[in-house]
């Protein structure tokens, strides 16, 4: 890669303001060339504030812009397949915001198209690239907890004011996200656990709607087994009285406690005692993820979050929801 790769973003909404968008122009060798949003005024405002040369209200126009060499899709998941196939047809590398698509079968269709055309495909499960979780991977690899026996996760939150009011939110619309916040939030943790402990070979779940505030599911429980024998369990409830985000890896010689979303200390407890480590996230949380995309395109490394890995996470989620 002897020239700058110019990226275009489809869907320059809130997630791209700080979490992801700036990472594409803060990474050496990358530049942000164009953004697209259906609202022309908002697209123009984003382009002005982030010093982006071009803005569009039409996704196809951005994809086919000869100045755009790669595309990041940051729209709601029900449009991911449509736009991704357009990017593949244009012959350009692509990164898709998570979840990759609403259903596993959609993920497979996207993966197959990019594979057939020999194009790189990435998905924004950026926790795989964050230093704080690399530390957990290091502890596991070094045998700090012995053989991993089990991983558990409790994720609860109170209903938001918008949930209670009935205000429309695509994240809780079952036509776009069948399991609501599970699709949006739980996917991050499940994908991370797969990254740390290997693919899942068996999984079961129960999903229901307890609150009746929206059409998507709001209470899900799951159990699974990783390929190396570790078991897993999780409970997700988005109508609880409090917010909790507590994950624990139990090994034959120790435990690791951590939060998936909260920027808290990692706690390792084993026969050597208790070790606590705090590793701060970058200002733009997708920065390491985007830097790894560059290294992948240079041929220096394999990105940890590809279409194939994200499709496997989608399979796990569909199995939990009883779709498969």
XYZ file of C-alpha atoms in Angstrom:
324
model
C 0.000 0.000 0.000
C 2.050 2.913 -1.324
C -0.735 5.472 -1.375
C -3.439 6.807 0.912
C -6.614 4.724 1.052
C -9.577 7.074 1.018
C -12.625 5.866 2.926
C -16.282 6.693 2.578
C -18.833 6.317 5.382
C -22.430 5.348 4.681
C -24.538 6.562 7.598
C -22.591 9.299 9.401
C -24.775 9.215 12.528
C -23.932 9.366 16.219
C -21.720 6.251 16.318
C -19.342 7.841 13.798
C -18.982 11.160 15.615
C -16.427 10.001 18.158
C -16.328 6.204 18.339
C -15.344 5.422 14.764
C -15.291 8.243 12.214
C -12.178 10.098 13.461
C -10.220 6.827 13.579
C -10.297 6.716 9.775
C -8.472 10.029 9.416
C -6.231 9.571 12.465
C -4.754 6.353 11.057
C -1.611 6.846 8.961
C -2.245 5.768 5.389
C -5.994 6.365 5.628
C -8.134 9.423 4.900
C -11.853 10.118 5.152
C -12.914 11.217 1.673
C -16.715 11.141 1.717
C -19.734 10.639 3.964
C -23.356 9.867 3.207
C -26.569 10.582 5.069
C -30.084 10.898 3.678
C -30.474 14.263 5.396
C -28.359 16.618 3.261
C -28.068 19.258 5.975
C -26.768 16.769 8.538
C -24.409 15.205 5.997
C -22.997 18.609 5.107
C -22.614 19.522 8.772
C -20.706 16.307 9.515
C -18.449 16.823 6.508
C -17.679 20.387 7.558
C -16.903 19.539 11.186
C -14.670 16.578 10.279
C -13.000 18.216 7.262
C -14.392 15.644 4.833
C -14.158 16.805 1.189
C -17.405 15.273 -0.125
C -20.854 14.419 1.176
C -23.745 12.530 -0.393
C -27.388 11.747 0.270
C -27.234 8.636 -1.922
C -25.246 5.570 -0.835
C -24.685 4.248 -4.342
C -23.134 7.549 -5.400
C -20.635 7.351 -2.551
C -19.812 3.711 -3.256
C -19.126 4.440 -6.920
C -17.133 7.618 -6.288
C -13.733 6.906 -7.928
C -12.006 8.832 -5.110
C -13.419 6.426 -2.509
C -11.236 3.341 -2.200
C -12.976 1.574 0.708
C -16.327 1.852 2.464
C -17.452 1.742 6.087
C -21.168 0.954 6.516
C -22.571 2.495 9.711
C -26.312 2.341 9.060
C -28.930 0.303 11.002
C -28.351 -3.431 10.457
C -31.376 -4.043 8.226
C -29.591 -2.172 5.398
C -26.150 -3.754 5.865
C -26.657 -6.565 3.357
C -27.986 -4.239 0.657
C -25.112 -1.797 0.947
C -22.427 -4.444 1.446
C -23.360 -6.223 -1.778
C -23.174 -2.873 -3.577
C -19.671 -2.323 -2.183
C -18.616 -5.818 -3.288
C -19.986 -5.155 -6.769
C -17.868 -1.985 -6.880
C -14.806 -4.071 -5.979
C -13.850 -2.216 -2.794
C -12.814 -3.354 0.708
C -15.517 -2.878 3.320
C -16.018 -2.576 7.054
C -19.538 -3.122 8.410
C -20.791 -1.849 11.749
C -21.925 -4.554 14.166
C -24.059 -6.570 14.224
C -23.073 -7.577 10.712
C -26.698 -8.172 9.675
C -30.010 -9.035 11.369
C -29.747 -12.734 10.513
C -27.028 -15.323 10.039
C -28.185 -16.100 6.494
C -27.670 -12.435 5.560
C -24.132 -12.600 6.957
C -23.368 -15.675 4.872
C -24.615 -13.958 1.711
C -22.336 -10.981 2.382
C -19.318 -13.174 3.215
C -19.764 -15.332 0.127
C -19.968 -12.322 -2.175
C -16.778 -10.774 -0.821
C -14.998 -14.144 -0.841
C -15.984 -14.795 -4.452
C -14.565 -11.410 -5.450
C -11.427 -11.784 -3.314
C -12.190 -8.608 -1.337
C -11.304 -7.866 2.303
C -14.318 -7.706 4.649
C -14.190 -6.453 8.236
C -16.824 -6.009 10.956
C -16.614 -3.427 13.751
C -16.334 -5.776 16.708
C -13.585 -3.489 17.919
C -13.211 -5.044 21.381
C -11.111 -7.758 19.754
C -8.516 -5.040 19.072
C -8.619 -3.121 22.375
C -5.509 -3.364 24.613
C -7.601 -4.015 27.756
C -8.975 -7.225 26.294
C -5.623 -8.159 24.801
C -4.443 -8.264 28.422
C -7.112 -10.838 29.262
C -6.062 -12.887 26.230
C -2.468 -12.704 27.475
C -3.438 -13.962 30.942
C -5.342 -16.876 29.414
C -2.507 -17.712 27.016
C 0.086 -17.575 29.794
C -1.897 -19.996 31.937
C -2.603 -17.457 34.683
C -5.970 -19.127 35.376
C -4.996 -22.618 34.249
C -7.509 -24.351 32.006
C -10.564 -22.191 31.358
C -13.630 -23.992 32.691
C -16.427 -21.433 32.360
C -17.266 -17.884 31.369
C -20.325 -16.032 32.637
C -21.848 -12.623 31.960
C -24.645 -10.655 33.573
C -25.807 -7.609 31.619
C -28.778 -5.626 32.913
C -29.991 -2.070 32.496
C -32.997 0.035 33.356
C -35.444 0.993 30.609
C -34.580 4.388 29.150
C -36.930 7.361 29.132
C -37.422 6.763 25.403
C -38.320 3.110 26.060
C -40.957 4.099 28.604
C -42.372 6.914 26.471
C -42.781 4.694 23.430
C -40.594 6.991 21.328
C -39.465 5.210 18.166
C -36.022 3.620 18.336
C -34.814 1.342 15.554
C -32.750 -0.592 18.118
C -35.980 -1.913 19.691
C -37.919 -2.404 16.466
C -38.203 -6.158 15.897
C -38.297 -5.627 12.127
C -34.757 -4.233 12.302
C -33.332 -5.802 15.480
C -35.296 -8.889 16.536
C -33.864 -8.942 20.037
C -33.426 -5.195 20.493
C -30.584 -4.278 22.809
C -29.406 -7.892 22.747
C -28.532 -7.457 19.083
C -26.920 -4.079 19.729
C -25.092 -4.753 23.009
C -24.843 -8.464 23.772
C -23.273 -9.110 20.381
C -20.161 -7.245 21.571
C -19.603 -9.520 24.559
C -20.445 -12.781 22.819
C -18.071 -11.919 19.981
C -15.351 -11.041 22.496
C -15.794 -14.357 24.351
C -15.473 -16.234 21.065
C -12.278 -14.302 20.362
C -10.865 -15.191 23.788
C -11.987 -18.830 24.053
C -12.570 -20.053 20.506
C -15.625 -20.802 18.399
C -18.848 -22.036 19.947
C -19.881 -25.581 19.036
C -23.217 -25.795 20.877
C -25.583 -23.092 22.134
C -29.110 -22.769 23.490
C -31.221 -19.895 24.695
C -34.554 -18.471 25.790
C -35.815 -15.061 24.638
C -38.961 -13.194 25.639
C -40.464 -9.739 26.062
C -41.260 -9.015 29.718
C -41.981 -5.284 29.652
C -44.157 -4.835 26.580
C -42.553 -1.446 25.924
C -41.478 -2.293 22.373
C -41.669 -5.122 19.847
C -38.159 -6.544 20.266
C -37.114 -9.080 22.904
C -35.928 -7.608 26.205
C -34.977 -10.645 28.327
C -32.638 -13.367 27.078
C -30.709 -16.172 28.752
C -28.113 -18.353 27.055
C -25.744 -21.255 27.599
C -23.068 -22.564 25.274
C -19.851 -24.546 24.867
C -16.595 -23.431 23.246
C -14.598 -25.752 20.997
C -11.897 -26.307 23.633
C -14.433 -27.436 26.220
C -15.114 -24.286 28.259
C -18.783 -23.682 28.984
C -20.527 -20.325 29.010
C -23.683 -18.729 30.343
C -25.222 -15.279 30.209
C -28.313 -13.387 31.252
C -29.453 -10.193 29.555
C -32.321 -8.117 30.928
C -33.134 -4.631 29.687
C -35.945 -3.920 32.133
C -34.070 -4.323 35.392
C -33.939 -1.894 38.346
C -30.182 -1.391 37.981
C -27.332 -1.431 35.502
C -24.854 -4.306 35.833
C -22.113 -5.509 33.541
C -20.212 -8.332 35.216
C -18.182 -10.964 33.404
C -16.049 -13.696 34.933
C -13.711 -16.300 33.512
C -13.296 -19.264 35.841
C -10.239 -21.438 35.365
C -8.706 -24.461 37.085
C -6.197 -22.197 38.877
C -7.798 -18.764 39.019
C -10.430 -16.286 37.854
C -10.578 -13.098 35.808
C -13.301 -10.536 36.491
C -14.028 -7.688 34.101
C -16.662 -5.499 32.488
C -17.426 -5.686 28.784
C -18.619 -2.091 28.453
C -17.542 -0.208 31.577
C -13.983 1.095 31.691
C -13.075 -0.692 34.912
C -10.111 -2.557 36.332
C -9.357 -6.089 35.176
C -9.003 -8.356 38.205
C -6.936 -11.541 38.108
C -7.051 -13.771 41.169
C -4.917 -16.909 41.398
C -2.440 -18.653 43.695
C -0.071 -15.674 43.369
C -2.663 -13.323 44.820
C -4.812 -10.583 43.313
C -3.645 -8.484 40.362
C -5.633 -5.424 39.271
C -4.890 -3.659 36.001
C -6.497 -0.552 34.540
C -6.040 -0.009 30.808
C -7.654 3.106 29.409
C -9.572 2.995 26.134
C -8.559 5.397 23.352
C -10.589 8.564 22.811
C -11.896 7.061 19.573
C -12.662 3.540 20.705
C -12.391 2.012 17.225
C -8.869 3.393 16.686
C -7.019 0.079 17.219
C -9.639 -1.728 15.144
C -9.073 0.678 12.239
C -5.294 0.513 12.617
C -5.561 -3.266 12.378
C -7.526 -2.888 9.148
C -4.550 -0.985 7.730
C -2.117 -3.695 8.863
C -4.341 -6.348 7.272
C -4.486 -4.462 3.969
C -0.691 -4.101 4.062
C -0.361 -7.853 4.557
C 1.343 -7.413 7.924
C -1.335 -9.150 10.021
C -4.736 -10.813 9.902
C -7.476 -8.634 11.341
C -9.170 -10.281 14.363
C -12.687 -9.255 13.240
C -13.532 -10.362 9.723
C -16.737 -11.237 7.949
C -16.156 -14.901 8.808
C -15.736 -14.289 12.562
C -18.735 -11.949 12.667
C -20.878 -14.478 10.805
C -20.043 -17.060 13.471
C -21.164 -14.617 16.167
C -24.399 -14.104 14.219
C -24.911 -17.888 14.145
C -24.526 -18.028 17.941
C -27.010 -15.202 18.401
C -29.576 -16.749 16.066
C -29.256 -20.055 17.935
C -29.853 -18.257 21.247
C -32.957 -16.581 19.812
C -34.242 -19.853 18.365
C -34.093 -18.585 14.776
C -31.914 -21.512 13.697
